[in-house]
Structure formats: C-alpha cells, structure tokens
Amino acid sequence: MSDDEIESFLSSARKLQVASVNADGTPHLVTMYYTDLDGDIAFWTYGKAQKAVNLRRDPRITCLVEDGVAYNELRGVTVYGEAELIEDYDRVVAFGMAMTARYPEVFGADAEALRPFVEQQAHKRVVVRVRPKRTASWDHAKT
C-alpha cells in the first residue's frame, strides 16, 4: 500500500492487535481499540495490565491492523516500533476523550457526556503511543 492508502486504512479500521514481550520471552498478544495521536497509533490501557508491565520493561511493540474475509480481500498493516507510555493525567484524559469520540458505537454519540467516566478512568490508565521504526503492508486485491 502507498503511504496515503496506509493512512486511510488505519483511520478507518477499528481494532488493533498488539504484541509485547513477556518476561519469559513469549509474546503477549491482545486486541485493543486505538486512535491516532499526532500521526502515531495509540491506545490506552490499565497501568497494571500485562501489556503495560511488559512495555515498561521492554518497549518493543508490534501492532497489526487487518481486514478481509476472502483471500483476494486480505489487506493489512504491521507496525514495528517502540512504545512510549504517557502517564500525565491531563494527557490521558485528553486521549480518553479522543477514544470516546472515535468509537460512538461503543461509548455513545455524546462523548462529552462521558467526561466524568474518562476522568475517573484516567487515574488508573496509561496511553501507549507506538513510535514506528518500520511498517509492512499488503493488499491482496492488488495482486
């Protein structure tokens, strides 16, 4: 995919597969909602979640966004990078509000009505910003 196609694909997709490294070297793989943070993929999670624990110890992260059912529809983007954990309360709240606004089907159409919930959640959450080192993409519809 071209850079523009990757940007369009990532802005329209809904779920992100996130891989971090457990202490024993095995992968820890989870699905997260995500949004854009100044041009980078980002998500929020509980500060005590296994992925956050892993990323504090080893910031290497791999993320996958994929789509398609039939083979000729398969497409995706893999981002290899380093995680930056953001713990500043005001930045976490701002990010939580952006997440709430991006997923009205999950949180409801009035994101601002959820501000008290987001503010409460922000005390125990961190934002994980993925700083990309390299990206791979594919689109089987082009083959």
CSV table of C-alpha atoms in Angstrom, one decimal:
chain,number,residue,atom,x,y,z
A,1,MET,CA,0.0,0.0,0.0
A,2,SER,CA,1.1,3.6,-0.6
A,3,ASP,CA,1.5,5.9,2.4
A,4,ASP,CA,-1.8,7.5,1.6
A,5,GLU,CA,-3.5,4.1,1.5
A,6,ILE,CA,-2.0,3.1,4.8
A,7,GLU,CA,-3.1,6.3,6.4
A,8,SER,CA,-6.7,5.9,5.1
A,9,PHE,CA,-6.8,2.2,6.1
A,10,LEU,CA,-5.6,2.9,9.6
A,11,SER,CA,-8.0,5.8,10.1
A,12,SER,CA,-11.0,3.7,9.1
A,13,ALA,CA,-10.1,0.4,10.8
A,14,ARG,CA,-11.4,-0.3,14.3
A,15,LYS,CA,-9.3,-2.9,16.1
A,16,LEU,CA,-5.6,-3.3,16.7
A,17,GLN,CA,-3.7,-6.5,17.5
A,18,VAL,CA,-0.9,-5.5,20.0
A,19,ALA,CA,2.1,-7.7,20.7
A,20,SER,CA,4.5,-7.1,23.6
A,21,VAL,CA,7.2,-9.4,25.1
A,22,ASN,CA,6.5,-11.2,28.4
A,23,ALA,CA,9.3,-11.6,30.9
A,24,ASP,CA,9.9,-15.2,29.7
A,25,GLY,CA,10.3,-14.1,26.1
A,26,THR,CA,6.9,-15.3,24.9
A,27,PRO,CA,4.6,-12.9,23.0
A,28,HIS,CA,1.7,-11.3,24.8
A,29,LEU,CA,-1.0,-10.6,22.2
A,30,VAL,CA,-4.2,-8.7,22.7
A,31,THR,CA,-6.8,-6.8,20.7
A,32,MET,CA,-7.3,-3.1,21.5
A,33,TYR,CA,-9.3,-0.1,20.2
A,34,TYR,CA,-7.0,2.6,19.0
A,35,THR,CA,-6.8,6.1,17.5
A,36,ASP,CA,-4.3,8.5,16.1
A,37,LEU,CA,-2.0,10.5,18.4
A,38,ASP,CA,-0.2,13.2,16.4
A,39,GLY,CA,0.3,10.8,13.4
A,40,ASP,CA,1.1,7.7,15.5
A,41,ILE,CA,-1.1,4.7,16.5
A,42,ALA,CA,-2.0,4.9,20.2
A,43,PHE,CA,-4.3,3.1,22.7
A,44,TRP,CA,-5.0,3.3,26.4
A,45,THR,CA,-4.9,0.5,28.9
A,46,TYR,CA,-4.8,0.0,32.6
A,47,GLY,CA,-1.4,0.9,34.0
A,48,LYS,CA,-1.2,-2.6,35.7
A,49,ALA,CA,-2.2,-4.5,32.6
A,50,GLN,CA,0.3,-7.1,31.4
A,51,LYS,CA,1.0,-5.2,28.2
A,52,ALA,CA,1.9,-2.1,30.2
A,53,VAL,CA,4.1,-4.1,32.5
A,54,ASN,CA,5.8,-5.7,29.5
A,55,LEU,CA,6.3,-2.4,27.7
A,56,ARG,CA,7.8,-0.7,30.8
A,57,ARG,CA,10.4,-3.5,30.9
A,58,ASP,CA,10.9,-3.8,27.1
A,59,PRO,CA,9.4,-1.1,24.9
A,60,ARG,CA,9.4,-3.2,21.7
A,61,ILE,CA,5.9,-3.5,20.3
A,62,THR,CA,4.4,-4.9,17.1
A,63,CYS,CA,0.9,-3.9,16.0
A,64,LEU,CA,-1.3,-5.3,13.3
A,65,VAL,CA,-4.4,-3.9,11.7
A,66,GLU,CA,-6.0,-6.3,9.2
A,67,ASP,CA,-9.2,-6.7,7.1
A,68,GLY,CA,-10.8,-9.0,4.6
A,69,VAL,CA,-12.5,-12.4,4.5
A,70,ALA,CA,-11.8,-14.0,1.1
A,71,TYR,CA,-8.1,-14.3,0.2
A,72,ASN,CA,-8.3,-11.7,-2.5
A,73,GLU,CA,-9.7,-9.2,0.0
A,74,LEU,CA,-7.0,-9.6,2.6
A,75,ARG,CA,-5.1,-6.4,3.5
A,76,GLY,CA,-3.2,-5.1,6.5
A,77,VAL,CA,-0.6,-3.0,8.1
A,78,THR,CA,2.0,-4.2,10.6
A,79,VAL,CA,3.9,-1.5,12.6
A,80,TYR,CA,7.1,-2.4,14.4
A,81,GLY,CA,8.2,0.1,16.9
A,82,GLU,CA,8.8,1.2,20.4
A,83,ALA,CA,6.1,2.1,22.9
A,84,GLU,CA,6.1,5.4,24.7
A,85,LEU,CA,3.9,5.3,27.9
A,86,ILE,CA,2.2,8.5,28.7
A,87,GLU,CA,1.0,8.8,32.3
A,88,ASP,CA,0.4,12.5,32.6
A,89,TYR,CA,-3.2,12.8,33.9
A,90,ASP,CA,-4.3,15.6,31.6
A,91,ARG,CA,-2.8,13.9,28.5
A,92,VAL,CA,-4.5,10.7,29.4
A,93,VAL,CA,-7.9,12.4,29.9
A,94,ALA,CA,-7.5,14.2,26.5
A,95,PHE,CA,-6.6,10.9,24.8
A,96,GLY,CA,-9.5,9.1,26.6
A,97,MET,CA,-11.9,11.8,25.2
A,98,ALA,CA,-10.5,11.2,21.7
A,99,MET,CA,-11.0,7.5,22.0
A,100,THR,CA,-14.6,8.0,23.3
A,101,ALA,CA,-15.3,10.3,20.3
A,102,ARG,CA,-13.8,7.8,17.8
A,103,TYR,CA,-16.0,4.9,18.9
A,104,PRO,CA,-19.6,6.2,19.2
A,105,GLU,CA,-20.9,2.6,18.6
A,106,VAL,CA,-19.1,1.6,21.8
A,107,PHE,CA,-19.4,4.7,24.0
A,108,GLY,CA,-22.4,6.5,22.6
A,109,ALA,CA,-22.8,9.5,20.4
A,110,ASP,CA,-22.2,12.1,23.1
A,111,ALA,CA,-18.6,11.7,24.0
A,112,GLU,CA,-18.7,14.8,26.3
A,113,ALA,CA,-21.3,13.2,28.4
A,114,LEU,CA,-18.7,10.5,29.3
A,115,ARG,CA,-16.1,13.0,30.5
A,116,PRO,CA,-16.7,12.1,34.2
A,117,PHE,CA,-16.1,8.4,33.3
A,118,VAL,CA,-13.0,9.2,31.3
A,119,GLU,CA,-11.6,11.4,34.1
A,120,GLN,CA,-12.2,8.7,36.6
A,121,GLN,CA,-10.6,6.1,34.4
A,122,ALA,CA,-7.5,8.3,33.6
A,123,HIS,CA,-6.3,7.9,37.2
A,124,LYS,CA,-5.5,4.2,36.5
A,125,ARG,CA,-4.8,4.2,32.8
A,126,VAL,CA,-1.8,5.0,30.6
A,127,VAL,CA,-1.6,5.9,26.9
A,128,VAL,CA,0.6,3.8,24.8
A,129,ARG,CA,2.0,5.6,21.8
A,130,VAL,CA,3.6,3.5,19.1
A,131,ARG,CA,6.7,5.1,17.8
A,132,PRO,CA,7.2,3.3,14.4
A,133,LYS,CA,10.6,2.0,13.3
A,134,ARG,CA,9.3,0.2,10.2
A,135,THR,CA,6.0,-0.7,8.6
A,136,ALA,CA,4.9,-3.5,6.3
A,137,SER,CA,1.6,-3.5,4.4
A,138,TRP,CA,-0.2,-5.7,1.9
A,139,ASP,CA,-3.4,-5.6,-0.2
A,140,HIS,CA,-4.3,-8.8,-2.0
A,141,ALA,CA,-6.9,-7.0,-4.1
A,142,LYS,CA,-3.9,-5.5,-5.9
A,143,THR,CA,-2.4,-8.9,-6.8
